[in-house]
Amino acid sequence: MTALLENLAALLILTASFFLLVGAIGLMRFADFYMRLHAPTKASTLGVGGVLIASMLVTLAHGRPGVAELLITLFVFVTAPVSASLMAQAALHLRVPSRAPLPREALRMRDAEQGTAGR
């Protein structure tokens, strides 16, 4: 294996681990379901994708095509957003409350609808 491929694979693995770490921290740090759903879904897609692409480079350097890694990468890139969307839709259907603060304009509109704009 050439030094260039080794360095590129190492860089991909380091980048992937950074994204996985950020996703894990986001999962622990965020306050409610919707925020917790966002962080690991996006970060794990990039993290797992980076590890699998690095694995494809290593298998290519050994003379084997990385077909299995390519299929796993495509599977993760397709299923992660779909599963996150389905979980978010289920949470909305079950009326899971969100702790996210409302933007100022939404607060003003809500107050105007309730007749409490001057208070």
XYZ file of C-alpha atoms in Angstrom, residues 45-102:
58
model
C -23.937 9.443 8.244
C -20.751 11.409 7.617
C -18.769 9.416 10.182
C -19.735 5.962 8.970
C -19.386 7.109 5.375
C -15.836 8.315 6.005
C -14.809 5.045 7.664
C -16.302 3.002 4.846
C -14.650 5.111 2.149
C -11.323 4.672 3.959
C -11.997 0.930 4.013
C -12.694 1.036 0.271
C -9.303 2.680 -0.297
C -7.522 0.026 1.769
C -9.238 -2.862 -0.020
C -8.491 -1.216 -3.361
C -4.813 -1.002 -2.415
C -4.859 -4.740 -1.700
C -6.220 -5.446 -5.160
C -9.843 -6.128 -4.259
C -12.762 -3.968 -5.309
C -14.582 -2.487 -2.346
C -18.038 -3.503 -3.527
C -19.278 -4.492 -0.051
C -18.095 -1.199 1.431
C -19.719 0.723 -1.408
C -23.031 -1.043 -0.866
C -22.898 -0.440 2.895
C -22.111 3.243 2.303
C -25.046 3.631 -0.074
C -27.307 1.790 2.358
C -26.324 4.075 5.258
C -26.686 7.230 3.153
C -30.186 6.200 2.093
C -31.543 4.739 5.328
C -30.284 7.264 7.904
C -32.269 10.266 6.611
C -35.339 8.135 5.926
C -35.333 6.620 9.410
C -34.799 10.045 10.988
C -37.735 11.418 9.030
C -39.962 8.529 10.079
C -38.994 8.929 13.740
C -39.702 12.675 13.580
C -43.089 12.040 11.955
C -43.932 9.485 14.651
C -42.938 11.961 17.354
C -45.128 14.643 15.787
C -48.014 12.180 15.539
C -47.574 11.248 19.218
C -47.332 14.972 20.083
C -43.926 14.691 21.723
C -43.260 18.180 23.124
C -40.282 20.221 22.019
C -38.233 22.429 24.334
C -36.898 24.559 21.508
C -37.499 28.291 22.040
C -39.838 29.958 19.621
